[in-house]
């Protein structure tokens, strides 16, 4: 029954119904097309943490030359209730960076954190000595999600289990000890895509998408080229029309000038003939005046 509740309804050890509900996937596959909204958080149910956790986008990266988006657990997810009141349901009463799983571990004082108390309160390191310093590259949890399919192609789920130690006068070993959270075990679960799936993903998805993108830009370039050619042809056609009109106007003007010149010549010739006729008549008149009886 407990397994069924934990499997179907979520954990039963947290302080609210919402905290006990399973939200998100198991962390290997998400909805596709992250490329259009990479800033959206993704939600996973972590069975080691007994709770759902939201992962936030950190950066763009690549794995084996495959582009991917890197998501990590945000700092607020493991903060204490003073810094993040919503974590009160997870009994986050002490230090930030710790997840109190005492209720989930049958009242054993166990706490989960990132490996080597990464991103946790620095006071956790005061009474213990770690042989390995916290390192984000080595100790942080992350997922690399392929942006088109939503598949996780690389990821590390790293968690540390610590036990709370306090002074117990009745136990000689713990009589002189200082209160501390002592790491018991650090777990690193790693998964990545196989070389065969990398090759298949590249040939069946990435290359066709690349060709589609190139074709899209080629079509845009061709469309712009056709528009420019059409515009140039239109401009040339309009210029030719104006030129023909101007040539016609010049021709009409020249014809008008020639017609005017011809009319002027005819008038001049007619005037000269009239002068001759007048001169002849004058001579005749003079002849008649000399000898009118002739």
Backbone as CSV, one residue per row, in Angstrom:
resi,resn,N_x,N_y,N_z,CA_x,CA_y,CA_z,C_x,C_y,C_z
1,UNK,0.835,-1.202,0.000,0.000,0.000,0.000,0.874,1.257,0.000
2,UNK,1.923,1.258,0.860,2.821,2.404,0.890,3.506,2.568,-0.464
3,UNK,3.922,1.445,-1.076,4.568,1.517,-2.389,3.601,2.087,-3.417
4,UNK,2.349,1.675,-3.362,1.350,2.166,-4.309,1.142,3.666,-4.129
5,UNK,1.015,4.117,-2.874,0.815,5.540,-2.627,2.008,6.349,-3.128
6,UNK,3.183,5.829,-2.890,4.377,6.544,-3.298,4.518,6.530,-4.813
7,UNK,4.069,5.456,-5.431,4.211,5.297,-6.876,3.159,6.098,-7.627
8,UNK,1.929,6.101,-7.138,0.824,6.704,-7.869,0.484,8.097,-7.335
9,UNK,0.380,8.237,-6.054,-0.060,9.503,-5.476,1.119,10.385,-5.044
10,UNK,2.299,9.819,-4.964,3.451,10.585,-4.523,3.845,10.173,-3.115
11,UNK,4.741,10.953,-2.518,5.196,10.662,-1.171,4.097,10.985,-0.168
12,UNK,4.144,10.332,0.975,3.152,10.597,2.026,3.815,11.189,3.264
13,UNK,5.042,11.704,3.114,5.777,12.144,4.296,5.887,13.644,4.424
14,UNK,5.324,14.398,3.501,5.468,15.843,3.564,4.277,16.496,4.245
15,UNK,4.404,17.767,4.501,3.434,18.465,5.337,2.234,19.039,4.631
16,UNK,2.061,18.794,3.340,0.878,19.289,2.634,0.545,18.334,1.494
17,UNK,-0.715,18.393,1.067,-1.142,17.526,-0.031,-0.431,17.886,-1.322
18,UNK,-0.219,19.189,-1.560,0.457,19.609,-2.779,1.895,19.123,-2.818
19,UNK,2.551,19.102,-1.674,3.941,18.644,-1.628,4.053,17.149,-1.874
20,UNK,2.991,16.391,-1.580,3.026,14.935,-1.742,2.642,14.463,-3.145
21,UNK,2.150,15.371,-3.979,1.692,14.988,-5.312,2.884,14.840,-6.250
22,UNK,2.809,13.850,-7.135,3.831,13.668,-8.156,3.539,14.626,-9.309
23,UNK,4.493,15.483,-9.596,4.397,16.399,-10.731,5.609,16.204,-11.622
24,UNK,5.366,16.225,-12.940,6.483,16.125,-13.877,6.786,14.701,-14.288
25,UNK,7.784,14.576,-15.129,8.188,13.275,-15.656,9.273,12.673,-14.787
26,UNK,9.762,11.513,-15.199,10.838,10.855,-14.441,12.207,11.419,-14.784
27,UNK,12.258,12.359,-15.728,13.510,13.051,-16.011,14.271,12.536,-17.211
28,UNK,13.635,11.757,-18.070,14.312,11.268,-19.278,13.693,11.800,-20.560
29,UNK,12.464,12.296,-20.496,11.773,12.793,-21.687,10.811,13.902,-21.281
30,UNK,10.786,14.949,-22.109,9.882,16.070,-21.874,9.149,16.385,-23.173
31,UNK,8.217,17.312,-23.108,7.496,17.681,-24.317,8.450,18.309,-25.322
32,UNK,8.197,18.106,-26.602,9.149,18.571,-27.628,9.092,20.075,-27.861
33,UNK,9.971,20.515,-28.779,10.038,21.895,-29.254,10.389,22.872,-28.135
34,UNK,11.425,22.518,-27.363,11.948,23.450,-26.369,12.598,24.651,-27.028
35,UNK,12.953,24.508,-28.299,13.672,25.578,-28.986,12.851,26.854,-29.054
36,UNK,11.509,26.736,-28.966,10.649,27.908,-29.051,10.357,28.533,-27.695
37,UNK,10.711,27.852,-26.603,10.464,28.404,-25.266,11.421,27.755,-24.273
38,UNK,12.688,28.015,-24.458,13.695,27.366,-23.624,13.696,27.881,-22.189
39,UNK,13.135,29.060,-21.940,13.162,29.638,-20.599,12.128,29.014,-19.659
40,UNK,11.230,28.218,-20.184,10.215,27.615,-19.323,10.868,26.555,-18.419
41,UNK,10.468,26.469,-17.151,11.030,25.437,-16.270,10.482,24.057,-16.605
42,UNK,11.254,23.040,-16.278,10.800,21.661,-16.440,10.692,21.028,-15.058
43,UNK,9.733,20.167,-14.918,9.463,19.561,-13.612,9.718,18.060,-13.678
44,UNK,10.453,17.574,-12.692,10.720,16.140,-12.592,10.327,15.660,-11.202
45,UNK,10.046,14.375,-11.110,9.847,13.760,-9.801,11.098,12.957,-9.485
46,UNK,11.799,13.375,-8.433,13.032,12.719,-8.030,12.726,11.740,-6.908
47,UNK,12.852,10.448,-7.210,12.528,9.442,-6.209,13.525,9.434,-5.058
48,UNK,14.725,9.952,-5.283,15.700,10.035,-4.189,15.363,11.166,-3.226
49,UNK,14.740,12.227,-3.759,14.330,13.342,-2.907,12.913,13.178,-2.374
50,UNK,12.174,12.190,-2.894,10.790,11.937,-2.505,9.891,13.136,-2.821
51,UNK,10.238,13.919,-3.840,9.448,15.108,-4.135,9.666,15.527,-5.583
52,UNK,8.782,16.389,-6.056,8.925,16.968,-7.387,9.794,18.227,-7.290
53,UNK,10.598,18.429,-8.307,11.523,19.553,-8.331,11.453,20.207,-9.699
54,UNK,11.455,21.522,-9.691,11.524,22.263,-10.950,12.979,22.563,-11.301
55,UNK,13.312,22.334,-12.567,14.641,22.669,-13.072,14.526,23.903,-13.958
56,UNK,15.511,24.785,-13.844,15.502,26.024,-14.612,16.591,26.024,-15.666
57,UNK,16.298,26.734,-16.769,17.265,26.841,-17.862,18.482,27.635,-17.409
58,UNK,19.682,27.106,-17.760,20.933,27.742,-17.366,21.669,28.300,-18.575
59,UNK,21.853,27.468,-19.587,22.630,27.914,-20.757,22.398,26.948,-21.910
60,UNK,22.819,27.376,-23.086,22.866,26.496,-24.245,24.226,25.802,-24.282
61,UNK,24.208,24.536,-24.663,25.458,23.776,-24.693,25.352,22.728,-25.803
62,UNK,26.235,21.759,-25.769,26.203,20.667,-26.732,26.793,19.420,-26.097
63,UNK,26.363,18.274,-26.597,26.895,16.991,-26.146,27.133,16.129,-27.376
64,UNK,28.397,15.759,-27.579,28.781,14.979,-28.768,28.332,15.686,-30.050
65,UNK,28.512,16.998,-30.079,28.152,17.846,-31.224,26.651,17.954,-31.439
66,UNK,25.857,17.499,-30.474,24.408,17.688,-30.532,24.035,18.893,-29.678
67,UNK,23.329,19.872,-30.217,22.934,21.032,-29.405,21.941,20.632,-28.324
68,UNK,22.049,21.259,-27.173,21.144,20.938,-26.078,21.014,22.132,-25.152
69,UNK,19.980,22.084,-24.311,19.743,23.102,-23.297,20.015,22.480,-21.933
70,UNK,20.778,23.195,-21.107,21.160,22.686,-19.793,20.203,23.250,-18.740
71,UNK,19.646,22.343,-17.927,18.749,22.719,-16.843,19.311,22.199,-15.523
72,UNK,19.153,23.015,-14.460,19.660,22.640,-13.147,18.634,22.969,-12.066
73,UNK,18.860,22.385,-10.888,17.992,22.670,-9.746,18.291,24.079,-9.248
74,UNK,17.306,24.954,-9.167,17.558,26.322,-8.699,17.857,26.350,-7.209
75,UNK,18.487,27.417,-6.767,18.860,27.533,-5.354,17.642,27.571,-4.446
76,UNK,16.547,28.218,-4.912,15.386,28.370,-4.042,14.708,27.043,-3.710
77,UNK,14.975,25.999,-4.506,14.303,24.717,-4.273,14.727,24.075,-2.959
78,UNK,15.948,24.376,-2.499,16.447,23.776,-1.256,16.704,24.827,-0.177
79,UNK,16.137,26.002,-0.324,16.305,27.015,0.709,15.396,26.725,1.900
80,UNK,15.786,27.253,3.066,14.939,27.049,4.235,13.702,27.943,4.168
81,UNK,12.802,27.737,5.087,11.513,28.416,5.013,11.634,29.923,5.249
82,UNK,12.720,30.367,5.895,12.911,31.801,6.065,13.186,32.484,4.721
83,UNK,13.894,31.810,3.859,14.201,32.363,2.541,13.154,31.995,1.495
84,UNK,12.502,30.881,1.695,11.471,30.428,0.759,10.338,29.795,1.564
85,UNK,9.293,30.559,1.882,8.214,30.039,2.730,7.508,28.811,2.166
86,UNK,7.531,28.622,0.850,6.849,27.457,0.277,7.520,26.142,0.678
87,UNK,8.761,26.212,1.137,9.465,24.992,1.545,9.123,24.571,2.976
88,UNK,8.199,25.281,3.609,7.784,24.862,4.949,7.168,23.469,4.925
89,UNK,6.488,23.150,3.826,5.881,21.826,3.716,6.927,20.718,3.655
90,UNK,8.188,21.066,3.347,9.271,20.075,3.306,10.140,20.135,4.555
91,UNK,9.609,20.727,5.613,10.287,20.786,6.912,11.671,21.415,6.804
92,UNK,11.769,22.473,6.000,13.054,23.162,5.811,13.226,24.199,6.914
93,UNK,13.472,23.699,8.137,13.537,24.579,9.290,14.964,25.018,9.638
94,UNK,15.966,24.317,9.157,17.321,24.561,9.670,18.140,25.359,8.667
95,UNK,19.016,24.712,7.913,19.922,25.404,6.996,19.426,25.271,5.554
96,UNK,19.717,26.283,4.791,19.435,26.204,3.359,20.382,25.201,2.714
97,UNK,19.865,24.504,1.716,20.672,23.485,1.041,20.435,22.086,1.545
98,UNK,19.585,21.939,2.561,19.270,20.623,3.126,17.798,20.307,2.911
99,UNK,17.521,19.047,2.626,16.144,18.569,2.534,15.939,17.534,3.640
100,UNK,15.069,17.860,4.548,14.819,17.019,5.712,13.917,15.849,5.324
101,UNK,14.487,14.654,5.268,13.703,13.468,4.900,13.491,12.563,6.109
102,UNK,13.531,13.141,7.291,13.355,12.344,8.511,12.025,11.602,8.507
103,UNK,10.947,12.303,8.095,9.633,11.667,8.060,9.567,10.579,7.003
104,UNK,10.372,10.706,5.965,10.373,9.696,4.904,11.267,8.506,5.241
105,UNK,12.153,8.670,6.220,13.119,7.618,6.578,12.803,7.006,7.931
106,UNK,11.513,6.963,8.260,11.057,6.332,9.508,11.737,6.954,10.718
107,UNK,11.744,8.310,10.726,12.232,9.119,11.843,13.737,9.019,12.088
108,UNK,14.478,8.514,11.132,15.941,8.577,11.202,16.355,9.964,10.728
109,UNK,17.192,10.699,11.464,17.533,12.095,11.108,18.445,12.176,9.875
110,UNK,17.865,11.935,8.726,18.620,11.981,7.472,18.250,13.235,6.688
111,UNK,19.241,13.749,5.991,19.060,14.969,5.203,19.717,14.783,3.838
112,UNK,19.025,15.277,2.823,19.554,15.227,1.465,20.057,16.607,1.070
113,UNK,21.082,16.619,0.251,21.633,17.865,-0.264,22.364,17.565,-1.557
114,UNK,22.850,18.614,-2.195,23.761,18.404,-3.313,25.074,17.845,-2.790
115,UNK,25.791,17.158,-3.629,27.049,16.548,-3.194,27.997,17.601,-2.641
116,UNK,28.669,17.241,-1.545,29.645,18.099,-0.869,29.026,19.434,-0.438
117,UNK,27.732,19.401,-0.133,26.994,20.581,0.333,27.127,21.759,-0.633
118,UNK,27.129,21.452,-1.900,27.192,22.499,-2.914,25.956,23.390,-2.810
119,UNK,26.163,24.704,-2.821,25.106,25.718,-2.737,24.360,25.693,-1.409
120,UNK,24.892,25.014,-0.406,24.255,24.965,0.906,24.844,26.043,1.818
121,UNK,24.220,26.207,2.967,24.708,27.170,3.956,26.133,26.810,4.366
122,UNK,27.009,27.813,4.379,28.426,27.555,4.682,28.628,27.094,6.120
123,UNK,27.657,27.314,6.988,27.792,26.864,8.375,27.798,25.347,8.494
124,UNK,27.323,24.674,7.449,27.349,23.208,7.473,28.767,22.656,7.447
125,UNK,29.724,23.449,7.013,31.117,22.992,6.898,31.962,23.356,8.106
126,UNK,31.361,23.985,9.112,32.160,24.436,10.249,32.653,23.287,11.126
127,UNK,31.859,22.286,11.332,32.214,21.220,12.277,32.595,19.910,11.588
128,UNK,32.780,19.947,10.285,33.213,18.741,9.575,34.351,19.107,8.631
129,UNK,35.058,18.108,8.177,36.151,18.309,7.231,35.874,17.476,5.989
130,UNK,35.746,18.145,4.857,35.534,17.445,3.595,36.866,17.275,2.892
131,UNK,37.113,16.090,2.381,38.357,15.821,1.661,38.282,16.309,0.215
132,UNK,37.085,16.635,-0.238,36.890,17.164,-1.586,36.077,18.443,-1.473
133,UNK,36.593,19.512,-2.031,35.883,20.789,-1.987,34.698,20.760,-2.944
134,UNK,33.633,21.479,-2.624,32.475,21.519,-3.540,32.878,22.068,-4.905
135,UNK,32.452,21.373,-5.940,32.778,21.743,-7.313,31.521,21.623,-8.155
136,UNK,31.140,22.726,-8.802,29.889,22.709,-9.565,29.927,21.708,-10.712
137,UNK,31.054,21.580,-11.363,31.162,20.655,-12.487,31.040,19.211,-12.033
138,UNK,31.553,18.902,-10.841,31.587,17.521,-10.361,30.413,17.153,-9.470
139,UNK,29.767,18.137,-8.870,28.806,17.823,-7.812,27.406,18.347,-8.056
140,UNK,27.167,19.016,-9.168,25.842,19.574,-9.400,24.993,18.633,-10.255
141,UNK,23.689,18.711,-10.066,22.731,17.946,-10.867,22.317,18.770,-12.081
142,UNK,22.283,18.131,-13.238,21.881,18.853,-14.446,21.311,17.869,-15.463
143,UNK,20.552,18.414,-16.396,20.015,17.659,-17.526,20.307,18.430,-18.800
144,UNK,20.751,17.735,-19.844,20.930,18.313,-21.174,19.786,17.819,-22.054
145,UNK,18.916,18.738,-22.455,17.707,18.380,-23.198,17.862,18.798,-24.647
146,UNK,17.623,17.843,-25.553,17.656,18.147,-26.981,16.454,19.031,-27.309
147,UNK,16.664,20.189,-27.935,15.593,21.192,-28.033,14.432,20.826,-28.933
148,UNK,14.598,19.932,-29.893,13.501,19.608,-30.812,12.642,18.455,-30.287
149,UNK,13.276,17.413,-29.767,12.535,16.226,-29.335,12.152,16.265,-27.865
150,UNK,12.860,17.055,-27.050,12.612,17.057,-25.617,13.247,15.890,-24.896
151,UNK,14.115,15.144,-25.577,14.777,13.991,-24.969,16.029,14.434,-24.220
152,UNK,16.293,13.787,-23.097,17.506,14.054,-22.337,18.640,13.258,-22.964
153,UNK,19.670,13.953,-23.452,20.790,13.262,-24.106,21.990,13.126,-23.180
154,UNK,21.981,13.834,-22.060,23.042,13.682,-21.064,22.555,14.278,-19.753
155,UNK,22.948,13.645,-18.651,22.507,14.160,-17.368,23.186,13.467,-16.202
156,UNK,23.294,14.213,-15.114,23.816,13.687,-13.846,22.829,14.037,-12.741
157,UNK,22.443,13.033,-11.983,21.603,13.246,-10.809,22.458,12.922,-9.586
158,UNK,22.937,13.985,-8.944,23.875,13.832,-7.835,23.209,14.274,-6.537
159,UNK,23.312,13.438,-5.532,22.696,13.733,-4.243,23.572,13.158,-3.133
160,UNK,23.530,13.819,-2.009,24.300,13.384,-0.845,23.357,13.156,0.324
161,UNK,23.556,12.069,1.038,22.768,11.744,2.226,23.632,11.969,3.458
162,UNK,23.136,12.784,4.373,23.863,13.098,5.609,22.992,12.762,6.809
163,UNK,23.641,12.515,7.918,22.938,12.233,9.170,23.251,13.340,10.158
164,UNK,22.263,13.722,10.929,22.449,14.770,11.912,23.010,14.167,13.199
165,UNK,24.144,14.716,13.638,24.810,14.256,14.860,24.700,15.343,15.924
166,UNK,24.277,14.965,17.108,24.187,15.888,18.227,24.912,15.283,19.427
167,UNK,25.091,16.109,20.443,25.744,15.617,21.655,24.786,14.731,22.451
168,UNK,25.268,13.550,22.819,24.512,12.622,23.654,25.390,12.233,24.836
169,UNK,25.136,12.793,25.994,25.997,12.498,27.158,26.061,11.019,27.519
170,UNK,25.011,10.284,27.194,24.999,8.875,27.581,25.885,8.033,26.674
171,UNK,26.288,8.590,25.545,27.177,7.883,24.625,28.537,8.558,24.661
172,UNK,29.534,7.810,25.082,30.870,8.384,25.211,31.428,8.899,23.907
173,UNK,31.079,8.244,22.807,31.605,8.651,21.513,31.074,10.023,21.116
174,UNK,29.845,10.291,21.474,29.204,11.539,21.060,29.167,12.576,22.179
175,UNK,29.792,12.265,23.295,29.729,13.186,24.429,30.455,14.492,24.135
176,UNK,31.580,14.417,23.414,32.387,15.604,23.133,32.206,16.115,21.704
177,UNK,31.299,15.540,20.971,31.117,15.940,19.567,30.327,17.233,19.466
178,UNK,30.533,17.903,18.373,29.775,19.124,18.094,28.604,18.779,17.169
179,UNK,27.497,19.477,17.297,26.381,19.216,16.378,26.827,19.432,14.935
180,UNK,26.510,18.459,14.109,26.959,18.543,12.709,26.095,17.632,11.855
181,UNK,26.191,17.879,10.543,25.546,17.018,9.549,26.671,16.286,8.815
182,UNK,26.788,15.016,9.107,27.913,14.229,8.605,27.484,13.476,7.344
183,UNK,28.189,13.688,6.232,27.843,12.947,5.007,28.050,11.456,5.170
184,UNK,27.058,10.681,4.750,27.146,9.230,4.781,27.498,8.659,3.409
185,UNK,26.831,9.152,2.395,27.031,8.610,1.051,26.697,9.682,0.014
186,UNK,27.399,9.639,-1.066,27.127,10.536,-2.189,26.846,9.690,-3.423
187,UNK,25.741,9.984,-4.078,25.277,9.181,-5.215,25.346,10.024,-6.480
188,UNK,25.845,9.425,-7.541,25.920,10.096,-8.844,25.355,9.157,-9.903
189,UNK,24.141,9.447,-10.344,23.518,8.667,-11.413,23.721,9.407,-12.729
190,UNK,24.318,8.724,-13.678,24.617,9.361,-14.965,23.970,8.571,-16.089
191,UNK,23.444,9.298,-17.045,22.883,8.670,-18.232,23.131,9.544,-19.440
192,UNK,23.400,8.918,-20.571,23.658,9.685,-21.797,23.194,8.875,-22.992
193,UNK,23.019,9.545,-24.091,22.560,8.914,-25.313,23.676,8.066,-25.916
194,UNK,23.310,6.959,-26.548,24.298,6.052,-27.123,24.790,6.579,-28.477
195,UNK,25.985,6.159,-28.916,26.489,6.607,-30.229,25.545,6.269,-31.377
196,UNK,24.881,5.105,-31.306,23.941,4.734,-32.362,22.777,5.720,-32.423
197,UNK,22.232,6.097,-31.263,21.120,7.049,-31.247,21.585,8.445,-31.651
198,UNK,22.839,8.783,-31.337,23.373,10.076,-31.782,23.391,10.137,-33.299
199,UNK,23.895,9.060,-33.929,23.943,9.017,-35.392,22.544,9.056,-35.988
200,UNK,21.624,8.315,-35.404,20.249,8.286,-35.917,19.562,9.638,-35.731
201,UNK,19.804,10.268,-34.597,19.208,11.579,-34.346,19.754,12.621,-35.305
202,UNK,21.036,12.516,-35.591,21.654,13.494,-36.495,21.148,13.313,-37.929
203,UNK,21.053,12.067,-38.406,20.670,11.833,-39.802,19.175,11.987,-40.038
204,UNK,18.363,11.653,-39.056,16.916,11.665,-39.248,16.239,12.939,-38.750
205,UNK,16.956,13.734,-37.969,16.330,14.933,-37.428,17.122,16.194,-37.748
206,UNK,18.361,16.244,-37.317,19.121,17.490,-37.420,19.449,17.860,-38.855
207,UNK,19.885,16.875,-39.655,20.231,17.173,-41.051,18.998,17.623,-41.836
208,UNK,17.856,16.918,-41.757,16.653,17.432,-42.453,16.229,18.825,-41.978
209,UNK,16.349,19.092,-40.676,16.003,20.426,-40.178,16.962,21.462,-40.741
210,UNK,18.257,21.114,-40.812,19.240,22.027,-41.383,18.928,22.317,-42.852
211,UNK,18.589,21.261,-43.597,18.245,21.440,-45.008,16.989,22.307,-45.143
212,UNK,16.024,22.073,-44.259,14.793,22.881,-44.304,15.098,24.345,-44.020
213,UNK,15.971,24.605,-43.056,16.328,25.987,-42.755,17.050,26.631,-43.937
214,UNK,17.998,25.905,-44.529,18.719,26.448,-45.673,17.753,26.714,-46.828
215,UNK,16.851,25.774,-47.070,15.869,25.948,-48.146,14.986,27.160,-47.882
216,UNK,14.627,27.355,-46.637,13.792,28.508,-46.278,14.486,29.818,-46.635
217,UNK,15.757,29.931,-46.262,16.483,31.170,-46.559,16.751,31.311,-48.062
218,UNK,16.967,30.184,-48.739,17.152,30.251,-50.189,15.874,30.750,-50.863
219,UNK,14.734,30.251,-50.417,13.461,30.700,-50.980,13.228,32.190,-50.698
220,UNK,13.603,32.621,-49.504,13.480,34.050,-49.198,14.360,34.867,-50.121
221,UNK,15.604,34.401,-50.336,16.524,35.121,-51.229,15.983,35.161,-52.651
222,UNK,15.438,34.029,-53.112,14.861,34.002,-54.462,13.661,34.943,-54.567
223,UNK,12.843,34.942,-53.540,11.693,35.851,-53.549,12.118,37.307,-53.603
224,UNK,13.148,37.661,-52.819,13.660,39.040,-52.846,14.243,39.362,-54.216
225,UNK,14.959,38.387,-54.808,15.540,38.600,-56.135,14.452,38.821,-57.177
226,UNK,13.396,38.009,-57.130,12.288,38.166,-58.085,11.616,39.526,-57.904
227,UNK,11.424,39.942,-56.665,10.816,41.248,-56.414,11.693,42.374,-56.962
228,UNK,13.005,42.261,-56.762,13.909,43.293,-57.263,13.898,43.345,-58.789
229,UNK,13.912,42.151,-59.424,13.861,42.111,-60.887,12.547,42.692,-61.391
230,UNK,11.446,42.314,-60.750,10.143,42.843,-61.153,10.101,44.366,-60.989
231,UNK,10.653,44.856,-59.888,10.684,46.297,-59.665,11.527,46.994,-60.720
232,UNK,12.682,46.396,-61.066,13.552,46.996,-62.087,12.855,47.019,-63.445
233,UNK,12.180,45.908,-63.797,11.451,45.857,-65.068,10.346,46.897,-65.102
234,UNK,9.633,47.043,-63.983,8.559,48.032,-63.913,9.113,49.443,-64.076
235,UNK,10.217,49.720,-63.377,10.826,51.054,-63.489,11.267,51.319,-64.922
236,UNK,11.894,50.322,-65.557,12.333,50.481,-66.941,11.147,50.695,-67.870
237,UNK,10.050,49.953,-67.639,8.865,50.111,-68.473,8.277,51.511,-68.343
238,UNK,8.210,52.013,-67.118,7.695,53.366,-66.904,8.611,54.388,-67.555
239,UNK,9.930,54.188,-67.426,10.884,55.120,-68.041,10.755,55.112,-69.559
240,UNK,10.560,53.915,-70.136,10.391,53.823,-71.587,9.131,54.541,-72.048
241,UNK,8.057,54.420,-71.259,6.816,55.099,-71.627,7.005,56.611,-71.630
242,UNK,7.663,57.119,-70.602,7.918,58.553,-70.551,8.820,58.998,-71.699
243,UNK,9.802,58.164,-72.036,10.694,58.507,-73.135,9.944,58.543,-74.461
244,UNK,9.083,57.565,-74.707,8.283,57.535,-75.936,7.381,58.757,-76.005
245,UNK,6.784,59.110,-74.860,5.899,60.277,-74.834,6.670,61.553,-75.141
246,UNK,7.876,61.655,-74.533,8.705,62.822,-74.812,9.121,62.869,-76.279
247,UNK,9.471,61.708,-76.855,9.839,61.662,-78.274,8.677,62.086,-79.154
248,UNK,7.462,61.650,-78.816,6.283,62.043,-79.586,6.046,63.545,-79.494
249,UNK,6.208,64.092,-78.291,6.024,65.533,-78.134,7.073,66.309,-78.934
250,UNK,8.325,65.841,-78.904,9.380,66.503,-79.688,9.077,66.415,-81.179
251,UNK,8.591,65.239,-81.637,8.258,65.050,-83.052,7.132,65.988,-83.473
252,UNK,6.097,66.069,-82.624,4.977,66.959,-82.931,5.454,68.407,-82.982
253,UNK,6.320,68.753,-82.025,6.848,70.111,-81.995,7.660,70.410,-83.256
254,UNK,8.500,69.466,-83.658,9.306,69.659,-84.876,8.427,69.770,-86.112
255,UNK,7.387,68.920,-86.194,6.463,68.985,-87.322,5.749,70.335,-87.355
256,UNK,5.398,70.810,-86.148,4.738,72.109,-86.096,5.667,73.213,-86.581
257,UNK,6.938,73.110,-86.178,7.915,74.107,-86.633,8.095,74.035,-88.137
258,UNK,8.218,72.805,-88.676,8.360,72.646,-90.123,7.131,73.164,-90.860
259,UNK,5.963,72.871,-90.329,4.735,73.363,-90.955,4.690,74.890,-90.936
260,UNK,5.130,75.470,-89.814,5.167,76.918,-89.734,6.154,77.525,-90.706
261,UNK,7.286,76.857,-90.862,8.294,77.344,-91.811,7.767,77.288,-93.234
262,UNK,7.091,76.169,-93.573,6.529,76.019,-94.918,5.469,77.082,-95.179
263,UNK,4.619,77.369,-94.236,3.582,78.400,-94.377,4.210,79.769,-94.563
264,UNK,5.283,80.020,-93.806,5.977,81.287,-93.948,6.602,81.449,-95.315
265,UNK,7.165,80.373,-95.865,7.779,80.428,-97.199,6.724,80.704,-98.268
266,UNK,5.581,80.050,-98.175,4.513,80.258,-99.141,4.026,81.708,-99.085
267,UNK,3.899,82.226,-97.875,3.432,83.620,-97.735,4.439,84.574,-98.341
268,UNK,5.726,84.291,-98.145,6.777,85.156,-98.715,6.757,85.121,-100.237
269,UNK,6.599,83.870,-100.789,6.534,83.732,-102.249,5.320,84.455,-102.809
270,UNK,4.196,84.368,-102.154,2.975,85.031,-102.592,3.147,86.550,-102.530
271,UNK,3.844,87.009,-101.539,4.076,88.451,-101.411,4.968,88.956,-102.527
272,UNK,6.018,88.144,-102.864,6.911,88.528,-103.954,6.149,88.587,-105.288
273,UNK,5.294,87.590,-105.523,4.493,87.597,-106.749,3.573,88.817,-106.787
274,UNK,3.012,89.157,-105.681,2.118,90.336,-105.636,2.884,91.595,-105.964
275,UNK,4.104,91.705,-105.465,4.943,92.853,-105.755,5.259,92.951,-107.252
276,UNK,5.552,91.775,-107.837,5.821,91.757,-109.271,4.605,92.220,-110.055
277,UNK,3.447,91.713,-109.680,2.220,92.115,-110.375,1.978,93.602,-110.225
278,UNK,2.237,94.127,-109.053,2.030,95.559,-108.847,3.025,96.361,-109.656
279,UNK,4.250,95.865,-109.693,5.283,96.559,-110.474,4.955,96.539,-111.956
280,UNK,4.474,95.392,-112.449,4.105,95.273,-113.862,2.940,96.204,-114.174
281,UNK,1.961,96.171,-113.265,0.821,97.052,-113.486,1.236,98.510,-113.429
282,UNK,2.216,98.774,-112.604,2.696,100.141,-112.519,3.386,100.562,-113.806
283,UNK,4.164,99.617,-114.323,4.823,99.926,-115.583,3.789,100.145,-116.684
284,UNK,2.806,99.264,-116.695,1.746,99.441,-117.684,1.036,100.787,-117.510
285,UNK,0.856,101.095,-116.221,0.180,102.374,-115.972,1.022,103.527,-116.484
286,UNK,2.299,103.395,-116.180,3.168,104.447,-116.692,3.155,104.481,-118.235
287,UNK,3.086,103.251,-118.864,3.049,103.205,-120.344,1.789,103.869,-120.864
288,UNK,0.661,103.534,-120.106,-0.605,104.127,-120.550,-0.613,105.636,-120.377
289,UNK,0.113,106.029,-119.307,0.138,107.489,-119.107,0.905,108.190,-120.193
290,UNK,1.940,107.548,-120.779,2.765,108.181,-121.827,1.986,108.241,-123.140
291,UNK,1.398,107.101,-123.500,0.711,107.079,-124.804,-0.597,106.370,-124.601
292,UNK,-1.625,107.051,-124.155,-2.856,106.371,-123.846,-3.643,105.977,-125.099
293,UNK,-3.400,106.601,-126.244,-4.168,106.244,-127.437,-3.567,105.057,-128.161
294,UNK,-2.468,104.614,-127.720,-1.766,103.564,-128.446,-2.419,102.241,-128.226
